């Protein structure tokens, strides 16, 4: 497998799981709702899908030093006004990363593409179902 593909897979696994972890912790520690467990479950499903790729291969492919965008944040990435902004940014980050995983897996792991697609749609549903809790939390005084 092309190591650059592994680099992209590694980066997007990290993006997806990190974004979901932020969402999980919003519901676990701030909103204090059991929906946090659904974010945790989705995160663990991602990790389970890529278990067949040796961790050592992913770590070997990681090239933080050459990443041209590692410290490039847009203004919107630097600014979070409230918990709703934080949630929206991180659920979108996870969804976008799942789309990248879906697309890159088509080249070397086509059987995974449909599984990443399902995870992405599960993330869309989870966003829709949990957003009312975010709105209610943002409106509390």
Coordinates of C-alpha atoms in Angstrom, one line a residue:
X1 CA 0.0 0.0 0.0
X2 CA 1.1 3.5 -0.8
X3 CA 2.4 5.0 2.4
X4 CA 0.8 8.4 1.5
X5 CA -2.6 6.7 1.5
X6 CA -1.8 5.3 5.0
X7 CA -0.9 8.8 6.1
X8 CA -4.2 10.1 5.0
X9 CA -6.0 7.1 6.6
X10 CA -4.1 7.7 9.9
X11 CA -4.8 11.4 9.9
X12 CA -8.5 10.9 9.2
X13 CA -8.9 8.2 11.8
X14 CA -7.5 10.7 14.3
X15 CA -9.7 13.5 13.1
X16 CA -12.9 11.4 13.2
X17 CA -12.2 9.9 16.6
X18 CA -11.0 13.2 18.1
X19 CA -14.1 15.1 16.8
X20 CA -16.4 12.4 18.2
X21 CA -14.5 12.4 21.6
X22 CA -15.2 16.2 21.9
X23 CA -18.9 15.6 21.2
X24 CA -18.9 12.7 23.6
X25 CA -17.4 14.9 26.4
X26 CA -19.8 17.7 25.7
X27 CA -22.7 15.4 26.4
X28 CA -20.9 13.6 29.2
X29 CA -19.6 16.5 31.2
X30 CA -21.5 19.6 30.2
X31 CA -25.0 18.5 29.1
X32 CA -24.9 15.3 31.2
X33 CA -26.9 13.2 28.9
X34 CA -26.6 9.5 28.0
X35 CA -26.3 10.4 24.3
X36 CA -22.6 10.6 25.1
X37 CA -22.6 6.8 25.0
X38 CA -23.7 6.9 21.3
X39 CA -20.8 9.1 20.4
X40 CA -18.5 6.7 22.3
X41 CA -19.9 3.7 20.5
X42 CA -19.5 5.4 17.1
X43 CA -15.9 6.2 17.9
X44 CA -15.2 2.6 18.9
X45 CA -16.8 1.3 15.8
X46 CA -14.3 3.4 13.7
X47 CA -11.4 2.0 15.7
X48 CA -12.7 -1.6 15.3
X49 CA -12.9 -1.1 11.5
X50 CA -9.2 -0.4 11.0
X51 CA -7.9 -3.0 13.5
X52 CA -6.5 -5.1 10.6
X53 CA -4.1 -2.3 9.7
X54 CA -1.1 -2.8 12.0
X55 CA -0.8 0.2 14.4
X56 CA 2.9 0.2 13.6
X57 CA 2.2 0.8 9.9
X58 CA -0.1 3.7 10.8
X59 CA 2.5 5.2 13.1
X60 CA 5.3 4.7 10.6
X61 CA 3.2 6.5 7.9
X62 CA 2.5 9.4 10.2
X63 CA 4.5 12.5 9.0
X64 CA 3.6 15.4 11.2
X65 CA 6.8 17.3 10.2
X66 CA 5.8 17.4 6.6
X67 CA 2.2 18.3 7.1
X68 CA 1.8 21.7 5.5
X69 CA -1.5 22.5 7.3
X70 CA -0.7 21.3 10.8
X71 CA -0.7 24.7 12.4
X72 CA -2.9 26.5 9.8
X73 CA -6.2 27.3 11.4
X74 CA -8.8 29.5 9.8
X75 CA -10.5 32.2 11.8
X76 CA -13.6 30.1 12.3
X77 CA -11.4 27.3 13.7
X78 CA -9.9 29.6 16.2
X79 CA -13.2 31.0 17.4
X80 CA -15.9 29.1 19.3
X81 CA -18.6 31.3 20.9
X82 CA -20.6 28.6 22.7
X83 CA -21.1 24.9 23.2
X84 CA -23.2 24.8 20.0
X85 CA -20.3 26.1 18.0
X86 CA -18.0 23.5 19.6
X87 CA -20.4 20.7 18.9
X88 CA -21.1 21.7 15.3
X89 CA -17.4 22.1 14.5
X90 CA -16.5 18.7 15.9
X91 CA -19.3 16.7 14.6
X92 CA -18.6 18.1 11.1
X93 CA -15.0 17.3 11.5
X94 CA -15.8 13.7 12.3
X95 CA -18.3 13.5 9.4
X96 CA -15.8 14.9 6.9
X97 CA -13.1 12.6 8.1
X98 CA -15.4 9.6 7.7
X99 CA -16.1 10.7 4.1
X100 CA -12.3 10.9 3.4
X101 CA -11.9 7.4 4.9
X102 CA -14.8 6.2 2.8
X103 CA -13.1 7.5 -0.4
X104 CA -9.5 6.5 0.4
X105 CA -10.6 3.0 1.4
X106 CA -12.0 2.5 -2.1
X107 CA -8.5 2.1 -3.5
X108 CA -6.9 -0.5 -1.2
X109 CA -9.8 -1.6 1.1
X110 CA -13.0 -1.4 -1.1
X111 CA -14.9 -3.7 1.3
X112 CA -14.5 -1.0 4.0
X113 CA -15.9 1.8 1.9
X114 CA -19.5 0.9 2.5
X115 CA -18.8 0.5 6.2
X116 CA -17.3 4.0 6.5
X117 CA -20.2 5.3 4.5
X118 CA -22.6 3.7 7.0
X119 CA -20.6 5.2 9.9
X120 CA -20.9 8.6 8.2
X121 CA -24.6 8.4 7.9
X122 CA -24.8 7.2 11.5
X123 CA -22.9 10.4 12.4
X124 CA -25.5 12.5 10.5
X125 CA -28.3 10.8 12.4
X126 CA -26.6 11.2 15.7
X127 CA -26.1 14.9 15.0
X128 CA -29.8 15.4 14.1
X129 CA -31.0 13.5 17.2
X130 CA -28.6 15.2 19.6
X131 CA -28.7 18.8 18.3
X132 CA -32.0 19.6 20.2
X133 CA -30.1 18.9 23.5
X134 CA -27.4 21.3 22.4
X135 CA -29.9 24.0 21.6
X136 CA -31.6 23.5 24.9
X137 CA -28.3 23.8 26.7
X138 CA -27.2 26.9 24.8
X139 CA -30.5 28.6 25.8
X140 CA -30.2 27.9 29.5
X141 CA -29.3 31.0 31.6

